[in-house]
Coordinates of C-alpha atoms in Angstrom, one line a residue:
M263 CA -40.6 182.5 263.1
K264 CA -37.7 182.4 260.5
P265 CA -37.8 185.4 257.8
Q266 CA -39.3 184.5 255.0
T267 CA -37.0 184.4 251.6
S268 CA -38.6 185.0 247.9
E269 CA -38.1 182.6 245.1
Q270 CA -38.6 185.1 242.3
N271 CA -34.9 187.1 243.5
G272 CA -33.0 184.0 243.1
S273 CA -35.0 182.7 240.3
G274 CA -33.0 182.1 236.7
Q275 CA -29.9 183.1 238.9
N276 CA -27.4 180.2 239.7
G277 CA -23.5 180.0 241.9
E278 CA -22.8 183.3 243.5
G279 CA -25.6 185.3 242.2
A280 CA -28.4 183.6 243.8
A281 CA -26.8 182.9 247.6
D282 CA -26.2 187.1 247.3
A283 CA -30.1 187.3 246.0
V284 CA -31.3 185.2 249.2
A285 CA -28.3 186.2 251.5
V286 CA -30.0 190.0 251.0
A287 CA -33.9 189.0 251.3
T288 CA -33.1 187.3 254.5
I289 CA -31.8 190.7 256.0
P290 CA -34.3 193.0 258.0
T291 CA -35.1 196.4 256.0
G292 CA -32.9 198.8 257.7
E293 CA -29.9 195.9 257.2
A294 CA -30.3 195.4 254.4
S295 CA -30.4 199.1 252.9
A296 CA -26.8 199.4 255.0
A297 CA -25.9 196.0 252.9
T298 CA -27.1 197.2 249.5
S299 CA -25.0 200.6 249.9
G300 CA -21.9 198.4 251.2
T301 CA -22.0 196.3 248.0
D302 CA -22.4 199.5 245.7
L303 CA -19.6 200.7 247.5
T304 CA -17.6 197.4 247.1
V305 CA -18.8 197.4 243.1
S306 CA -17.9 200.9 242.5
K307 CA -14.2 200.0 244.7
N308 CA -13.6 196.9 242.4
S309 CA -14.7 199.1 238.9
Q310 CA -11.9 201.5 240.0
Q311 CA -9.4 199.1 241.1
L312 CA -10.5 197.7 237.5
K313 CA -9.5 200.2 235.9
L314 CA -6.1 200.7 237.7
E315 CA -5.3 197.6 237.1
M316 CA -6.1 198.0 233.1
L317 CA -4.0 201.0 233.1
N318 CA -0.8 199.3 235.1
M319 CA -0.8 196.9 232.0
E320 CA -1.1 199.4 229.4
L321 CA 1.7 201.2 230.4
A322 CA 4.0 197.6 231.6
S323 CA 3.3 197.2 228.0
N324 CA 5.0 200.5 226.6
G325 CA 7.4 200.0 229.0
S326 CA 8.4 202.0 232.1
G327 CA 4.8 204.5 231.2
H328 CA 7.2 207.7 230.1
E329 CA 8.2 206.7 227.0
K330 CA 5.8 209.6 225.5
C331 CA 7.0 212.0 227.7
T332 CA 9.3 214.7 227.1
F333 CA 10.3 215.1 230.4
H334 CA 11.9 211.7 229.7
H335 CA 12.6 210.8 225.8
D336 CA 11.6 212.9 222.7
L337 CA 8.1 211.3 221.4
E338 CA 4.8 213.3 221.4
L339 CA 2.9 213.6 224.6
D340 CA 0.0 210.8 225.2
H341 CA -0.2 212.6 228.3
K342 CA -0.3 216.5 229.2
P343 CA 2.1 218.1 231.5
P344 CA 1.6 221.5 233.2
T345 CA 1.9 224.5 230.8
R346 CA 5.4 225.7 231.6
E347 CA 4.1 229.4 233.1
A348 CA 1.6 226.7 235.6
L349 CA 4.6 225.6 237.1
L350 CA 6.4 229.0 238.5
P351 CA 4.4 229.3 242.2
D352 CA 5.6 225.9 243.0
M353 CA 9.6 226.5 241.2
A354 CA 9.2 230.3 243.5
R355 CA 8.0 228.5 246.4
S356 CA 11.7 225.7 245.9
Y357 CA 13.5 228.4 245.2
R358 CA 12.7 230.0 248.5
L359 CA 13.4 227.0 250.7
L360 CA 16.6 227.1 249.0
L361 CA 17.6 230.0 250.2
G362 CA 16.5 229.9 253.5
G363 CA 18.6 226.6 254.1
L364 CA 21.9 228.3 252.7
G365 CA 20.5 230.9 256.0
E366 CA 20.1 233.5 253.5
N367 CA 16.7 235.8 254.5
P368 CA 15.0 235.4 251.3
D369 CA 12.8 238.7 252.2
R370 CA 15.5 241.2 252.7
Q371 CA 15.8 243.4 249.5
G372 CA 18.2 241.7 247.3
L373 CA 16.3 238.2 247.5
I374 CA 12.8 239.3 247.5
K375 CA 12.6 238.4 243.9
T376 CA 14.9 236.0 243.6
P377 CA 12.8 232.8 243.8
E378 CA 10.8 234.6 240.9
R379 CA 13.3 235.1 238.7
A380 CA 15.8 231.9 239.4
A381 CA 12.0 230.2 238.2
K382 CA 12.2 231.9 235.2
A383 CA 15.7 231.3 234.3
M384 CA 15.2 227.9 235.1
L385 CA 12.7 227.3 232.7
Y386 CA 14.0 229.3 230.2
F387 CA 17.2 226.7 230.7
T388 CA 15.5 223.8 229.8
K389 CA 12.4 225.9 227.3
G390 CA 13.3 222.3 224.7
Y391 CA 11.5 220.8 226.7
D392 CA 8.9 221.9 225.0
Q393 CA 10.2 221.9 221.2
S394 CA 9.8 219.2 218.9
L395 CA 11.6 218.5 215.9
E396 CA 8.4 219.1 213.7
D397 CA 7.7 222.7 215.1
V398 CA 10.9 223.7 214.4
L399 CA 11.5 222.6 210.8
N400 CA 8.4 223.8 209.7
G401 CA 8.2 222.5 206.2
A402 CA 12.2 223.3 205.1
V403 CA 13.2 220.2 203.7
F404 CA 13.4 220.7 200.4
D405 CA 13.9 218.6 197.6
E406 CA 17.6 219.0 195.7
D407 CA 19.5 216.9 193.4
H408 CA 22.4 217.4 195.7
D409 CA 24.5 214.1 197.2
E410 CA 28.0 216.6 198.0
M411 CA 28.6 217.3 202.3
V412 CA 27.0 219.8 204.1
V413 CA 28.8 221.1 207.5
V414 CA 28.0 223.9 209.5
K415 CA 30.3 224.7 212.5
D416 CA 30.9 226.4 215.3
I417 CA 27.1 226.3 216.7
E418 CA 26.9 228.3 219.9
M419 CA 25.8 225.4 222.6
F420 CA 24.4 226.4 226.1
S421 CA 22.9 224.0 228.0
M422 CA 22.9 222.5 232.1
C423 CA 24.4 219.9 233.3
E424 CA 22.0 217.3 234.6
H425 CA 24.2 215.9 237.6
H426 CA 24.6 219.2 239.6
L427 CA 22.3 221.7 237.2
V428 CA 25.3 224.3 236.4
P429 CA 25.8 225.1 232.4
F430 CA 28.3 223.9 230.8
Y431 CA 28.8 225.5 226.9
G432 CA 30.5 225.3 223.9
K433 CA 30.2 224.3 220.4
V434 CA 28.3 222.5 218.1
S435 CA 29.6 221.5 214.1
I436 CA 26.5 219.1 212.3
G437 CA 27.8 217.0 208.7
Y438 CA 25.2 215.2 206.8
L439 CA 25.3 213.7 202.8
P440 CA 22.1 214.7 201.2
C441 CA 20.5 212.0 199.0
N442 CA 18.5 214.4 197.1
K443 CA 16.8 216.3 200.2
I444 CA 18.3 219.8 202.3
L445 CA 17.6 221.2 205.5
G446 CA 17.3 224.5 206.0
L447 CA 20.7 225.8 207.4
S448 CA 19.3 227.4 210.3
K449 CA 17.0 224.6 211.1
L450 CA 20.4 222.7 212.0
A451 CA 20.7 225.9 214.3
R452 CA 17.4 225.2 216.2
I453 CA 18.1 221.7 217.0
V454 CA 21.0 222.2 218.9
E455 CA 18.9 224.7 220.6
I456 CA 16.0 221.9 221.1
F457 CA 18.2 219.4 222.7
S458 CA 21.0 221.6 224.7
R459 CA 18.8 223.7 226.6
R460 CA 17.9 220.5 228.5
L461 CA 19.5 218.7 231.6
Q462 CA 22.2 217.3 229.9
V463 CA 24.7 215.4 229.1
Q464 CA 27.8 216.0 226.8
E465 CA 27.6 212.5 225.5
R466 CA 23.8 212.5 224.9
L467 CA 23.3 215.7 223.3
T468 CA 25.6 214.8 220.6
K469 CA 24.3 211.4 219.8
Q470 CA 20.1 213.3 219.8
I471 CA 21.6 215.6 217.6
A472 CA 22.5 213.3 214.7
V473 CA 19.5 211.8 215.4
A474 CA 17.0 214.3 214.7
V475 CA 18.8 215.3 211.7
T476 CA 18.6 212.0 210.7
Q477 CA 15.3 212.3 211.1
A478 CA 14.1 215.4 208.8
V479 CA 16.0 214.3 206.2
Q480 CA 17.1 210.6 205.6
P481 CA 20.5 211.2 204.2
A482 CA 23.4 209.1 203.4
G483 CA 24.9 210.2 206.7
V484 CA 25.3 212.2 209.7
A485 CA 28.2 213.5 211.6
V486 CA 28.7 215.7 215.2
V487 CA 31.0 217.1 216.8
V488 CA 30.7 219.2 219.9
E489 CA 32.8 220.9 222.6
G490 CA 32.2 221.7 225.9
V491 CA 33.6 223.8 228.8
H492 CA 31.5 221.9 232.0
M493 CA 31.5 224.4 234.7
C494 CA 31.2 221.2 237.0
M495 CA 34.8 221.1 236.5
V496 CA 36.0 224.7 236.5
M497 CA 33.8 226.1 239.2
R498 CA 33.9 222.8 241.6
G499 CA 35.5 219.9 241.7
V500 CA 38.4 218.8 240.3
Q501 CA 38.7 223.2 239.1
K502 CA 40.3 222.6 235.8
I503 CA 39.4 225.5 234.3
N504 CA 41.7 225.0 230.6
S505 CA 40.1 221.4 230.1
K506 CA 37.2 221.0 227.4
T507 CA 35.5 217.8 226.5
V508 CA 35.0 216.4 223.0
T509 CA 32.4 214.3 221.8
S510 CA 31.2 213.2 218.6
T511 CA 29.1 210.9 216.8
M512 CA 28.9 209.5 213.3
L513 CA 26.2 207.7 211.3
G514 CA 26.1 205.8 208.0
V515 CA 28.6 206.4 205.6
F516 CA 30.5 208.9 207.9
R517 CA 30.7 205.6 210.1
D518 CA 31.4 203.2 207.3
D519 CA 34.4 205.7 205.2
P520 CA 37.3 206.0 206.6
K521 CA 37.3 209.4 204.1
T522 CA 34.3 210.6 204.1
R523 CA 34.7 210.9 207.8
E524 CA 38.2 212.3 208.1
E525 CA 37.0 215.5 205.1
F526 CA 34.3 216.4 207.4
L527 CA 36.8 217.0 210.8
N528 CA 39.4 218.4 208.3
L529 CA 36.6 220.5 207.2
V530 CA 35.7 220.6 211.0
N531 CA 39.3 221.8 212.5
S532 CA 40.1 224.1 209.3
K533 CA 40.1 227.8 210.2

């Protein structure tokens, strides 16, 4: 004897909806319960898959998905990373493994606390990831009827080579030509700190400083010169202890006007 189907279950439904209703009605009670559970699970999976697809589409429309991540760029985060302190246990474990990989005994007296110390030091060396231009400026942009060149030179700089994770250090000189807005002088040094306290290459560091000053006061032009000593060239590799690397970025009138650029370079190179 064929099981009876419910006309009511199929009423008002067309296509797949009606077919599903009939299919469920013709299954014995125990199997129908299992099928319903399976259907709910499928719906749940489909819902999750839809959310993932929507997220992927959103990331694709924004590029790689990391454009707003301070670990790759300098814009404000949409997604927050763990606090810096929360990273310490995992980082310390990694340093402990590194010590073991070098053939050392991480439990000997001199190394017991080394993994934690090294983790804290690395967080300090890269603290610029936690800083933004807005926080550093703190409103120290002033209206001033001044349109002559402002130069702050020989700002000490310490950074970390992103290729070998060893330091490079040196000095930074910054000049800008105001357009009725000036920046607190100490803020120029703090801008250097934001971008130098990260894993860096000197070429990118130089440009980031110049762009940040431009964003801060919209001057007629910005010039930045960085002179650095790279320990990856001193302690290893070619081991050239007297070599120095000089990079520059010229924006606005400093790029377009040779006389303005020459004036800046003369001021920077003067003793």
